XYZ file of N, CA and C in Angstrom:
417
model
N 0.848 -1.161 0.000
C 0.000 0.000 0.000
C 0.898 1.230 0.000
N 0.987 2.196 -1.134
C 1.156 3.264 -0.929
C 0.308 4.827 -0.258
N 1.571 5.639 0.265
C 1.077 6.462 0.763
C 1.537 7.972 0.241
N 1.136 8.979 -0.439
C 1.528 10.084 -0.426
C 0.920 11.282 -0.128
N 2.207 11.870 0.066
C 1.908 13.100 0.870
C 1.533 14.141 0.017
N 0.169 14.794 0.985
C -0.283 15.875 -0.127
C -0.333 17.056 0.712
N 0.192 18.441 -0.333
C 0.397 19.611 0.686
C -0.759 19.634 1.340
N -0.396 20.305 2.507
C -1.489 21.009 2.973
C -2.475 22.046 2.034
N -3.780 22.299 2.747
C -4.611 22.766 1.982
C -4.001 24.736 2.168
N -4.705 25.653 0.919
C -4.059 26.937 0.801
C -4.295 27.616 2.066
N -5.448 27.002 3.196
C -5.859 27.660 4.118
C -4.584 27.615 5.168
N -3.867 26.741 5.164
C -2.618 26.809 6.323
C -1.687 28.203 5.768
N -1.868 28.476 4.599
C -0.502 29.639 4.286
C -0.873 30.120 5.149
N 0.203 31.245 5.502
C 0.401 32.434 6.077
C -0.764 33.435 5.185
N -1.445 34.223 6.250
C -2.337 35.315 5.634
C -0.823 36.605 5.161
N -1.513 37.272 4.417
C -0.653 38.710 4.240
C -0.939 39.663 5.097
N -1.974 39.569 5.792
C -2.303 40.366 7.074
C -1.729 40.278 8.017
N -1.353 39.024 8.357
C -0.553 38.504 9.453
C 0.309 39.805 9.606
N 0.880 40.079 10.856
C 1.487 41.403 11.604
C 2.905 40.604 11.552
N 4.219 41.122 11.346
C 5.240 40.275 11.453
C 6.260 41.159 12.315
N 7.718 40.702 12.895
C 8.080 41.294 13.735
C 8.937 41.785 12.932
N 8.962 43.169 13.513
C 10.180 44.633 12.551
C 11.296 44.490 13.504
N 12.148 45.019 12.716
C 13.596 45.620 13.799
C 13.159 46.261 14.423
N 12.361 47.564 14.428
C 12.040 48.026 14.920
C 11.530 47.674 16.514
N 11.309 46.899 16.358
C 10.027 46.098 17.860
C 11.146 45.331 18.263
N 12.024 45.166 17.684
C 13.265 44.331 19.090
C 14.348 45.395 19.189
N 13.893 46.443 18.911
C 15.218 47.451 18.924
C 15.021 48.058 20.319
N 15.215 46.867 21.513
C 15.158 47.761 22.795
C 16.068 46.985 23.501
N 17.165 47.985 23.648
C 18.897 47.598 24.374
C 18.884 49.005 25.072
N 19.768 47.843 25.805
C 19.981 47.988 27.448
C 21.291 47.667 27.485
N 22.323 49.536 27.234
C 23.691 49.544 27.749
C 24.284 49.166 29.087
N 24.307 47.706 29.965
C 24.683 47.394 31.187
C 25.614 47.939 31.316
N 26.831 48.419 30.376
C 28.360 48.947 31.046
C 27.997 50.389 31.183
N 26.933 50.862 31.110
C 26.923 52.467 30.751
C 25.362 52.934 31.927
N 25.788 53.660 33.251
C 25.120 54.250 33.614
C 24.205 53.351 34.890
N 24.580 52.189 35.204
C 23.964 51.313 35.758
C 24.644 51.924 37.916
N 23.862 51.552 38.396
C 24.042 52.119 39.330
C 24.152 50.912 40.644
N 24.929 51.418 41.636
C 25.129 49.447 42.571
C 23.953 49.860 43.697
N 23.033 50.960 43.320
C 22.083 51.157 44.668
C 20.700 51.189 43.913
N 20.095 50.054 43.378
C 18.850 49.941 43.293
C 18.126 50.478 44.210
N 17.737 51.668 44.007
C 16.454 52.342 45.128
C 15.274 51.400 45.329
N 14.548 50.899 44.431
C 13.118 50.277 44.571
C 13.700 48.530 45.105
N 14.568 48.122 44.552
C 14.905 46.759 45.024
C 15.416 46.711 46.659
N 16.535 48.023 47.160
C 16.593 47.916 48.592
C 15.736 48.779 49.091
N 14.532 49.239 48.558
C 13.473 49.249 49.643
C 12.290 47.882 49.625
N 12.335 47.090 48.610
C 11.888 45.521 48.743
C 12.760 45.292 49.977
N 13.813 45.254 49.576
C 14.735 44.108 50.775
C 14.627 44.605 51.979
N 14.612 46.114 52.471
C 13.892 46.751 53.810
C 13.212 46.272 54.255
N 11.527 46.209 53.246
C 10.754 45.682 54.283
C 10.658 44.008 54.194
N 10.783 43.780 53.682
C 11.158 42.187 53.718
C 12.203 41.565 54.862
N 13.059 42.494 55.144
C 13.639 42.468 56.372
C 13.121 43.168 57.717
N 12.209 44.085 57.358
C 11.571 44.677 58.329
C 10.264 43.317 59.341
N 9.496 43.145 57.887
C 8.608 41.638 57.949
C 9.222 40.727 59.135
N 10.548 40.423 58.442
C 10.884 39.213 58.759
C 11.105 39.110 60.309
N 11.654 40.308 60.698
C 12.233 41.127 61.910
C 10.770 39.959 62.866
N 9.743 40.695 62.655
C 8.389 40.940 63.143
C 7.830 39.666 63.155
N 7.964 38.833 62.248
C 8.056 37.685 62.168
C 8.803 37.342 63.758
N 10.428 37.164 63.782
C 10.945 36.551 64.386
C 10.188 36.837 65.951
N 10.033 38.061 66.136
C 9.626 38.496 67.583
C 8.178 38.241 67.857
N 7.605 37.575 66.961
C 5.896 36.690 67.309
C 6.287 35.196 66.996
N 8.159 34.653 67.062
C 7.640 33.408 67.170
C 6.883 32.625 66.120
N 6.759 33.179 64.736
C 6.524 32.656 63.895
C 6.912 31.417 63.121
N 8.369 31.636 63.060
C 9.554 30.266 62.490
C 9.119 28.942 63.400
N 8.550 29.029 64.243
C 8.095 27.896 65.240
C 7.174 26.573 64.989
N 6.976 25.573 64.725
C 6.647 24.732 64.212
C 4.759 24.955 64.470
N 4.419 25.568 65.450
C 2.960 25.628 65.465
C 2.374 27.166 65.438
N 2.881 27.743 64.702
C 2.446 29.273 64.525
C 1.644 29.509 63.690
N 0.555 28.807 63.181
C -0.216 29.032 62.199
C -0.954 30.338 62.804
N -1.350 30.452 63.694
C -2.681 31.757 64.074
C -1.232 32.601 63.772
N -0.796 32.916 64.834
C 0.712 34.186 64.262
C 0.722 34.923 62.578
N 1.174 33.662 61.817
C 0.975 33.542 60.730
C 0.216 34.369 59.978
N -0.951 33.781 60.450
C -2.564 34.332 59.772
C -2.566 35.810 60.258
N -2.229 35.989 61.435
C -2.721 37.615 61.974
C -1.573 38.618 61.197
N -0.414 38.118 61.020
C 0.257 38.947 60.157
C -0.117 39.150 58.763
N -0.586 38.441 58.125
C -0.660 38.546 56.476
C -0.494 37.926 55.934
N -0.595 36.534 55.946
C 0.116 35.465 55.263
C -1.255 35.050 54.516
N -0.965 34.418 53.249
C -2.033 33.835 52.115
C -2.673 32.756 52.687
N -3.942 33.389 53.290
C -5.010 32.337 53.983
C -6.519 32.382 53.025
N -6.392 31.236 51.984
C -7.580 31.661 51.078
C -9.059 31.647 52.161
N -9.297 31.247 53.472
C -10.710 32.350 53.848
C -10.893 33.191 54.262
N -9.519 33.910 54.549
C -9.331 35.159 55.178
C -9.401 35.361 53.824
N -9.035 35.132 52.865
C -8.953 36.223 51.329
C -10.239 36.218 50.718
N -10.835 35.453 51.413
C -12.644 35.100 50.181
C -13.614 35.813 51.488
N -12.941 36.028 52.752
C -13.790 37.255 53.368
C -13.894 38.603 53.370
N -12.911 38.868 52.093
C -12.481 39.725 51.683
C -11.276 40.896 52.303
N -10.250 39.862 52.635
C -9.164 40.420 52.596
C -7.704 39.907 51.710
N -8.421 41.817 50.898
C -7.913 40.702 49.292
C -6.128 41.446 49.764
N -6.131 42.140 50.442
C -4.589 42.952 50.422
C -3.880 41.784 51.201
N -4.148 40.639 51.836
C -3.201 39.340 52.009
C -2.672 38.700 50.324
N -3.189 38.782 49.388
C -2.240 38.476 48.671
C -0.839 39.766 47.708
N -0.824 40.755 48.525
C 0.066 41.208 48.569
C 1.232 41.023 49.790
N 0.671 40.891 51.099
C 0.952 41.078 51.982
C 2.303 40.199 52.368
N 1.684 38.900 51.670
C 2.524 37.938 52.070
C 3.914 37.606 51.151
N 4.014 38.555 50.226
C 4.697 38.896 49.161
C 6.062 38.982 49.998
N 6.370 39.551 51.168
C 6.943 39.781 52.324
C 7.950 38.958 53.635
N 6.847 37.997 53.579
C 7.421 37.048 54.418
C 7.837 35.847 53.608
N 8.754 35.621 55.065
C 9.769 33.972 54.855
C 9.755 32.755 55.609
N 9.786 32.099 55.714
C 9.664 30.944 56.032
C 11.099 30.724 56.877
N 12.189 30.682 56.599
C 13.207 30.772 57.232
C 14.200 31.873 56.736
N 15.604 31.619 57.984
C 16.264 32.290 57.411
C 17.451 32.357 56.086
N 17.171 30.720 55.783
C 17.692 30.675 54.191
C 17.106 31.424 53.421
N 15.548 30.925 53.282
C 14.597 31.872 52.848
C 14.974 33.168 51.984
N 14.677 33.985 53.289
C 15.348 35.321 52.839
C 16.574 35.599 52.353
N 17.311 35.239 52.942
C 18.820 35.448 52.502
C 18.970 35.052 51.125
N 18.267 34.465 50.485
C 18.316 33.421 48.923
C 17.445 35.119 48.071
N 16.406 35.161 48.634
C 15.172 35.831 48.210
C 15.897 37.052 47.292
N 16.501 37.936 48.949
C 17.049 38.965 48.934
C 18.273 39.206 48.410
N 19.074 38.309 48.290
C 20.101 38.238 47.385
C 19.807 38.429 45.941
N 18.966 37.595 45.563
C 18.586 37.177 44.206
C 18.023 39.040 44.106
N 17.003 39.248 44.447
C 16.469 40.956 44.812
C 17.244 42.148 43.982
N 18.692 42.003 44.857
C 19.311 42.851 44.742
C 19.678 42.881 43.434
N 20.621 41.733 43.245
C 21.277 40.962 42.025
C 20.137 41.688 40.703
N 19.013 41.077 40.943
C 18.116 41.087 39.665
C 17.698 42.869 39.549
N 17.111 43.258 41.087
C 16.961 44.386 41.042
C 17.944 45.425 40.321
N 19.178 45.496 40.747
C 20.279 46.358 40.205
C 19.720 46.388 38.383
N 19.865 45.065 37.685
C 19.443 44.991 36.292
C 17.812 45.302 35.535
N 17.097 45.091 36.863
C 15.706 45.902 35.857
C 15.585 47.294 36.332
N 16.112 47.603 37.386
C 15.827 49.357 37.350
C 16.661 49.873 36.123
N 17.940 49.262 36.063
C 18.677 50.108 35.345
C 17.518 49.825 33.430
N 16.980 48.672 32.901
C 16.852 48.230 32.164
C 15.617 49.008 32.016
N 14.337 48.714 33.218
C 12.921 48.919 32.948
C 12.949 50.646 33.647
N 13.534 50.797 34.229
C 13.135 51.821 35.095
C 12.678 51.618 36.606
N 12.570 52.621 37.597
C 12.104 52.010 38.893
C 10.257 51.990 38.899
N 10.229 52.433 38.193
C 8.084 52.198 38.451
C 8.387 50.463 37.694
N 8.638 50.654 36.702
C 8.070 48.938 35.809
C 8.944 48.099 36.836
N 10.237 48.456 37.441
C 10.516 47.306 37.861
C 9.814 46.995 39.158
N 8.936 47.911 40.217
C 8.144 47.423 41.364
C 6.981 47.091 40.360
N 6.717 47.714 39.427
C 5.022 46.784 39.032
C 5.204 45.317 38.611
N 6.817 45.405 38.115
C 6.745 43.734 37.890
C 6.903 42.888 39.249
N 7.504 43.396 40.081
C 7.282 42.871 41.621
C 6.370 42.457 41.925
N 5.229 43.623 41.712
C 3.849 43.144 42.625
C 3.124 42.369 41.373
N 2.977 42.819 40.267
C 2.377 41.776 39.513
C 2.474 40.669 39.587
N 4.585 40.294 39.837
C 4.384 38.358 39.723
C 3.945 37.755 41.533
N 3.991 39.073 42.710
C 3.995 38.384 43.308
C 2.377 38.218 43.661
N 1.645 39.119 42.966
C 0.260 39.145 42.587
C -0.220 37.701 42.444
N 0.844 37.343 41.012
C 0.236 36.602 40.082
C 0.921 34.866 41.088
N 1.893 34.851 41.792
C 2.412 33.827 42.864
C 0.870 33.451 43.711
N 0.427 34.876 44.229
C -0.789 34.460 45.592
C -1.625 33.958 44.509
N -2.230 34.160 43.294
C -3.627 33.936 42.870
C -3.088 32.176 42.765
């Protein structure tokens, strides 16, 4: 039994409408050797309060193997506290750590990454991408 192959039908081409990508639309560079700065403003005020959090954390005894209420009264992502409408816990918890590897990993990474999107996005896009993914982490 033979078998041959027959093109596809004209409907798979490519339309001419189709939108295609210009130089133009990838023409967005980002001089790292030129102008980059070692004090991310918006990234070490993340790492502030994230250390501030954590602080607050430690002094309620949180890191403790049965601290769930603690937990909850600070801000931490409790979906019936969030469906009673406290929708600012899934920001809240954007914040806290679990330990002190935790943070130290978090906030490192923070800085590191931070230093490269302020200089890249600017400091507004780089906190909206903050809260967006950590938005998009709680949902």
């Amino acid at each position: 039994m033979s078998h041959s192959f027959d093109p596809p039908p004209s409907s798979f081409a490519p339309a001419d409408d189709v939108p295609t990508i210009s130089e133009d639309m990838l023409d967005h560079r980002v001089d790292f050797e030129r102008g980059m700065k070692l004090v991310p403003l918006v990234g070490l005020a993340l790492i502030a309060s994230c250390i501030v959090v954590f602080i607050l954390q430690l002094t309620k005894g949180m890191l403790q193997v049965e601290a769930e209420r603690q937990w909850i009264q600070l801000g931490a992502l409790h979906h019936r506290e969030v469906m009673k409408g406290e929708i600012w816990r899934l920001f809240s918890c954007m914040f806290m750590h679990g330990s002190f590897e935790h943070i130290v990993g978090n906030l490192v990474m923070l800085y590191i990454l931070g230093i490269g999107c302020e200089h890249a996005y600017g400091r507004r896009r780089m906190l909206a991408m903050y809260l967006l993914c950590g938005l998009g982490g709680s949902l």
